[in-house]
PDB file of C-alpha atoms in Angstrom:
ATOM      1  CA  VAL A   1     181.023 -69.571  70.936  1.00 57.00           C
ATOM      2  CA  ARG A   2     177.979 -69.945  68.896  1.00 60.00           C
ATOM      3  CA  ASN A   3     176.519 -72.784  70.839  1.00 68.00           C
ATOM      4  CA  PRO A   4     175.861 -72.770  74.731  1.00 68.00           C
ATOM      5  CA  LYS A   5     175.967 -76.707  74.837  1.00 71.00           C
ATOM      6  CA  GLN A   6     179.969 -75.858  73.552  1.00 74.00           C
ATOM      7  CA  LEU A   7     180.332 -75.227  76.734  1.00 73.00           C
ATOM      8  CA  THR A   8     179.194 -78.377  78.519  1.00 75.00           C
ATOM      9  CA  ALA A   9     180.722 -80.617  75.714  1.00 78.00           C
ATOM     10  CA  SER A  10     183.777 -78.295  76.786  1.00 79.00           C
ATOM     11  CA  SER A  11     183.817 -78.606  80.198  1.00 79.00           C
ATOM     12  CA  LYS A  12     183.210 -81.850  80.638  1.00 82.00           C
ATOM     13  CA  VAL A  13     186.839 -82.597  79.290  1.00 84.00           C
ATOM     14  CA  GLY A  14     189.124 -80.136  81.594  1.00 81.00           C
ATOM     15  CA  TYR A  15     188.763 -77.353  78.415  1.00 79.00           C
ATOM     16  CA  LYS A  16     187.707 -74.145  80.245  1.00 77.00           C
ATOM     17  CA  PRO A  17     189.193 -71.286  77.178  1.00 77.00           C
ATOM     18  CA  GLN A  18     188.276 -67.837  77.751  1.00 83.00           C
ATOM     19  CA  ILE A  19     185.127 -67.187  75.970  1.00 84.00           C
ATOM     20  CA  PHE A  20     183.209 -64.229  74.543  1.00 86.00           C
ATOM     21  CA  ALA A  21     179.645 -64.904  73.389  1.00 85.00           C
ATOM     22  CA  PRO A  22     177.342 -62.381  71.275  1.00 80.00           C
ATOM     23  CA  ALA A  23     174.631 -60.133  72.027  1.00 73.00           C
ATOM     24  CA  PRO A  24     172.604 -62.750  71.911  1.00 72.00           C
ATOM     25  CA  TYR A  25     173.583 -64.445  74.960  1.00 77.00           C
ATOM     26  CA  GLY A  26     173.470 -61.340  76.327  1.00 73.00           C
ATOM     27  CA  ASP A  27     170.844 -62.298  78.825  1.00 81.00           C
ATOM     28  CA  HIS A  28     172.553 -63.327  81.781  1.00 81.00           C
ATOM     29  CA  HIS A  29     169.498 -64.287  83.789  1.00 82.00           C
ATOM     30  CA  ILE A  30     169.188 -67.115  80.287  1.00 86.00           C
ATOM     31  CA  MET A  31     172.107 -67.762  80.608  1.00 87.00           C
ATOM     32  CA  TYR A  32     173.518 -67.831  83.971  1.00 88.00           C
ATOM     33  CA  ARG A  33     169.812 -70.829  84.116  1.00 87.00           C
ATOM     34  CA  LEU A  34     171.419 -72.771  81.139  1.00 87.00           C
ATOM     35  CA  LEU A  35     174.908 -73.129  82.305  1.00 88.00           C
ATOM     36  CA  GLY A  36     175.544 -72.329  85.723  1.00 90.00           C
ATOM     37  CA  GLU A  37     178.969 -72.182  86.987  1.00 91.00           C
ATOM     38  CA  LEU A  38     179.996 -72.256  83.446  1.00 89.00           C
ATOM     39  CA  TRP A  39     178.917 -68.905  82.256  1.00 89.00           C
ATOM     40  CA  GLU A  40     180.948 -67.200  84.947  1.00 92.00           C
ATOM     41  CA  GLY A  41     184.116 -65.189  83.933  1.00 93.00           C
ATOM     42  CA  VAL A  42     182.688 -65.251  80.284  1.00 92.00           C
ATOM     43  CA  TYR A  43     182.392 -61.961  78.415  1.00 93.00           C
ATOM     44  CA  PHE A  44     179.517 -60.816  76.359  1.00 90.00           C
ATOM     45  CA  ASN A  45     178.218 -57.532  75.159  1.00 87.00           C
ATOM     46  CA  GLY A  46     174.661 -55.803  74.842  1.00 83.00           C
ATOM     47  CA  ASN A  47     173.966 -52.398  73.523  1.00 81.00           C
ATOM     48  CA  ILE A  48     171.299 -51.402  75.465  1.00 79.00           C
ATOM     49  CA  PRO A  49     170.892 -50.368  79.429  1.00 77.00           C
ATOM     50  CA  THR A  50     171.592 -53.802  81.773  1.00 80.00           C
ATOM     51  CA  SER A  51     168.501 -55.267  83.242  1.00 80.00           C
ATOM     52  CA  THR A  52     169.819 -54.301  86.634  1.00 80.00           C
ATOM     53  CA  ASP A  53     170.225 -50.490  85.895  1.00 82.00           C
ATOM     54  CA  PRO A  54     167.906 -48.674  88.950  1.00 84.00           C
ATOM     55  CA  GLU A  55     165.791 -47.404  85.767  1.00 84.00           C
ATOM     56  CA  SER A  56     165.540 -50.193  84.062  1.00 87.00           C
ATOM     57  CA  VAL A  57     164.043 -52.007  86.742  1.00 89.00           C
ATOM     58  CA  LYS A  58     161.373 -49.990  87.274  1.00 89.00           C
ATOM     59  CA  PHE A  59     160.777 -50.360  83.058  1.00 90.00           C
ATOM     60  CA  ILE A  60     161.228 -54.135  83.220  1.00 91.00           C
ATOM     61  CA  GLN A  61     158.533 -53.867  86.053  1.00 93.00           C
ATOM     62  CA  ALA A  62     156.160 -52.457  83.811  1.00 92.00           C
ATOM     63  CA  LEU A  63     156.419 -54.662  81.106  1.00 93.00           C
ATOM     64  CA  ILE A  64     156.673 -57.898  83.337  1.00 94.00           C
ATOM     65  CA  LYS A  65     152.986 -56.420  85.161  1.00 95.00           C
ATOM     66  CA  GLN A  66     151.532 -56.818  81.111  1.00 94.00           C
ATOM     67  CA  ASP A  67     152.726 -59.741  80.866  1.00 95.00           C
ATOM     68  CA  GLU A  68     154.176 -62.352  84.063  1.00 95.00           C
ATOM     69  CA  LYS A  69     156.577 -65.025  80.930  1.00 94.00           C
ATOM     70  CA  LEU A  70     158.913 -62.564  81.404  1.00 92.00           C
ATOM     71  CA  LYS A  71     160.167 -62.910  84.295  1.00 90.00           C
ATOM     72  CA  GLY A  72     163.506 -63.633  84.201  1.00 85.00           C
ATOM     73  CA  ARG A  73     163.979 -62.681  80.717  1.00 87.00           C
ATOM     74  CA  GLU A  74     164.514 -59.466  81.663  1.00 87.00           C
ATOM     75  CA  SER A  75     167.156 -58.475  79.485  1.00 86.00           C
ATOM     76  CA  PHE A  76     165.264 -59.954  76.376  1.00 87.00           C
ATOM     77  CA  ALA A  77     162.379 -57.764  77.523  1.00 90.00           C
ATOM     78  CA  LEU A  78     163.745 -54.779  78.002  1.00 89.00           C
ATOM     79  CA  ALA A  79     165.678 -54.492  74.594  1.00 88.00           C
ATOM     80  CA  GLY A  80     161.944 -55.780  73.196  1.00 90.00           C
ATOM     81  CA  GLY A  81     160.674 -52.980  75.500  1.00 91.00           C
ATOM     82  CA  ILE A  82     163.348 -50.275  74.235  1.00 91.00           C
ATOM     83  CA  ALA A  83     161.831 -51.552  70.680  1.00 91.00           C
ATOM     84  CA  MET A  84     158.330 -50.700  71.008  1.00 93.00           C
ATOM     85  CA  ALA A  85     159.034 -47.542  72.669  1.00 93.00           C
ATOM     86  CA  THR A  86     161.023 -46.579  69.730  1.00 94.00           C
ATOM     87  CA  ALA A  87     158.378 -47.733  67.078  1.00 96.00           C
ATOM     88  CA  VAL A  88     155.921 -45.753  69.369  1.00 96.00           C
ATOM     89  CA  GLU A  89     157.604 -42.396  69.106  1.00 96.00           C
ATOM     90  CA  GLY A  90     157.369 -42.498  65.506  1.00 97.00           C
ATOM     91  CA  LEU A  91     153.700 -42.957  65.781  1.00 97.00           C
ATOM     92  CA  LYS A  92     153.206 -40.387  68.310  1.00 97.00           C
ATOM     93  CA  ARG A  93     155.655 -37.796  65.641  1.00 97.00           C
ATOM     94  CA  ALA A  94     154.366 -39.340  62.540  1.00 97.00           C
ATOM     95  CA  GLY A  95     150.276 -38.076  63.666  1.00 96.00           C
ATOM     96  CA  ARG A  96     146.903 -39.479  62.797  1.00 94.00           C
ATOM     97  CA  ASN A  97     146.898 -39.749  59.240  1.00 92.00           C
ATOM     98  CA  LEU A  98     149.624 -42.172  59.228  1.00 96.00           C
ATOM     99  CA  THR A  99     151.421 -43.076  55.752  1.00 97.00           C
ATOM    100  CA  ARG A 100     155.008 -45.009  55.035  1.00 97.00           C
ATOM    101  CA  GLU A 101     156.995 -41.538  54.308  1.00 97.00           C
ATOM    102  CA  GLY A 102     155.345 -39.915  56.978  1.00 97.00           C
ATOM    103  CA  TYR A 103     156.352 -42.178  59.767  1.00 97.00           C
ATOM    104  CA  VAL A 104     160.067 -42.589  57.947  1.00 97.00           C
ATOM    105  CA  GLU A 105     159.992 -38.821  58.149  1.00 97.00           C
ATOM    106  CA  ALA A 106     159.106 -38.989  61.977  1.00 97.00           C
ATOM    107  CA  MET A 107     161.366 -41.591  62.604  1.00 97.00           C
ATOM    108  CA  GLU A 108     164.391 -39.323  60.693  1.00 96.00           C
ATOM    109  CA  GLY A 109     163.287 -36.897  62.855  1.00 97.00           C
ATOM    110  CA  ILE A 110     164.335 -39.301  66.042  1.00 96.00           C
ATOM    111  CA  ARG A 111     167.617 -37.535  67.651  1.00 94.00           C
ATOM    112  CA  ASN A 112     169.313 -37.581  71.392  1.00 90.00           C
ATOM    113  CA  TRP A 113     166.399 -39.631  72.780  1.00 92.00           C
ATOM    114  CA  MET A 114     166.280 -41.803  75.460  1.00 88.00           C
ATOM    115  CA  PRO A 115     163.052 -44.082  76.056  1.00 88.00           C
ATOM    116  CA  GLU A 116     161.386 -43.668  79.406  1.00 82.00           C
ATOM    117  CA  GLY A 117     163.949 -42.090  80.739  1.00 78.00           C
ATOM    118  CA  LEU A 118     166.512 -45.235  80.566  1.00 81.00           C
ATOM    119  CA  LYS A 119     170.095 -43.781  81.198  1.00 75.00           C
ATOM    120  CA  TRP A 120     172.717 -44.824  78.117  1.00 76.00           C
ATOM    121  CA  ALA A 121     173.513 -44.223  74.970  1.00 75.00           C
ATOM    122  CA  PRO A 122     171.035 -41.579  72.748  1.00 84.00           C
ATOM    123  CA  ILE A 123     168.754 -43.477  69.809  1.00 90.00           C
ATOM    124  CA  THR A 124     169.033 -41.367  66.946  1.00 91.00           C
ATOM    125  CA  PHE A 125     168.000 -41.523  63.207  1.00 93.00           C
ATOM    126  CA  GLY A 126     168.227 -39.402  60.388  1.00 93.00           C
ATOM    127  CA  PRO A 127     168.082 -39.579  56.213  1.00 92.00           C
ATOM    128  CA  GLY A 128     170.278 -42.421  55.554  1.00 86.00           C
ATOM    129  CA  ARG A 129     170.663 -43.635  59.751  1.00 89.00           C
ATOM    130  CA  HIS A 130     167.557 -45.870  59.748  1.00 89.00           C
ATOM    131  CA  HIS A 131     169.874 -47.620  62.449  1.00 84.00           C
ATOM    132  CA  GLY A 132     169.098 -45.783  65.176  1.00 83.00           C
ATOM    133  CA  LEU A 133     171.027 -47.217  67.632  1.00 82.00           C
ATOM    134  CA  ASN A 134     174.906 -48.746  66.859  1.00 83.00           C
ATOM    135  CA  THR A 135     176.250 -48.478  70.758  1.00 84.00           C
ATOM    136  CA  VAL A 136     177.977 -51.706  72.605  1.00 86.00           C
ATOM    137  CA  ARG A 137     179.421 -52.178  75.873  1.00 88.00           C
ATOM    138  CA  LEU A 138     181.521 -55.028  76.763  1.00 91.00           C
ATOM    139  CA  TYR A 139     180.449 -57.332  79.978  1.00 92.00           C
ATOM    140  CA  ARG A 140     181.996 -60.391  82.333  1.00 94.00           C
ATOM    141  CA  ALA A 141     179.651 -62.703  83.919  1.00 93.00           C
ATOM    142  CA  ASN A 142     181.079 -63.081  87.613  1.00 94.00           C
ATOM    143  CA  LYS A 143     179.359 -65.375  89.948  1.00 94.00           C
ATOM    144  CA  ALA A 144     176.535 -67.651  89.274  1.00 93.00           C
ATOM    145  CA  ALA A 145     175.448 -67.367  92.936  1.00 94.00           C
ATOM    146  CA  ASP A 146     174.106 -64.089  92.234  1.00 92.00           C
ATOM    147  CA  GLN A 147     174.118 -64.107  88.192  1.00 89.00           C
ATOM    148  CA  SER A 148     176.155 -61.297  89.315  1.00 90.00           C
ATOM    149  CA  PHE A 149     178.462 -59.124  86.193  1.00 91.00           C
ATOM    150  CA  ALA A 150     180.336 -56.117  85.185  1.00 91.00           C
ATOM    151  CA  PRO A 151     180.523 -53.600  83.199  1.00 91.00           C
ATOM    152  CA  VAL A 152     184.359 -53.973  81.421  1.00 94.00           C
ATOM    153  CA  THR A 153     184.516 -50.567  78.876  1.00 92.00           C
ATOM    154  CA  GLU A 154     181.499 -47.731  79.068  1.00 88.00           C
ATOM    155  CA  PHE A 155     179.249 -47.537  75.910  1.00 85.00           C
ATOM    156  CA  GLN A 156     180.933 -47.594  72.831  1.00 88.00           C
ATOM    157  CA  SER A 157     178.960 -45.827  69.633  1.00 85.00           C
ATOM    158  CA  PHE A 158     179.601 -46.412  66.149  1.00 85.00           C
ATOM    159  CA  PRO A 159     179.056 -44.688  62.817  1.00 82.00           C
ATOM    160  CA  PRO A 160     176.371 -45.864  61.367  1.00 79.00           C
ATOM    161  CA  LEU A 161     176.472 -47.987  58.088  1.00 77.00           C
ATOM    162  CA  PHE A 162     172.674 -47.366  56.628  1.00 72.00           C
TER     163      PHE A 162
END
């Protein structure tokens, strides 16, 4: 599906195909709010832990404490928080005399790192590996009433291309 409106239009004519939605639609909180029962049964992917994992809940609560507008956007908040934590880890490792070269070298030194105790595929950078996380997991949306979903696969990692 390229646009959530496609689901509402197709449902009006009784058409309910099997849908795979890409990662940008992976925030189940938002998609259930936008589409309700039309989101049920949709397959979607994600490359981070879910917003309902116990470690994630703690991390998200800290983010929402800083900005209440993140409430209802928990998965996007988690993705942004992980990206921020990764950038900060690189800054810490680069030290006080920050240069572009020093920051790149520090980031390339991050190996098997999982920020804030989050449990999923570890983040690894290196020379020629500037995409720290190349992992995906498939999920299926269950019921709109409780905004439930379930993993279909375990996390699968792929070799980085850059």
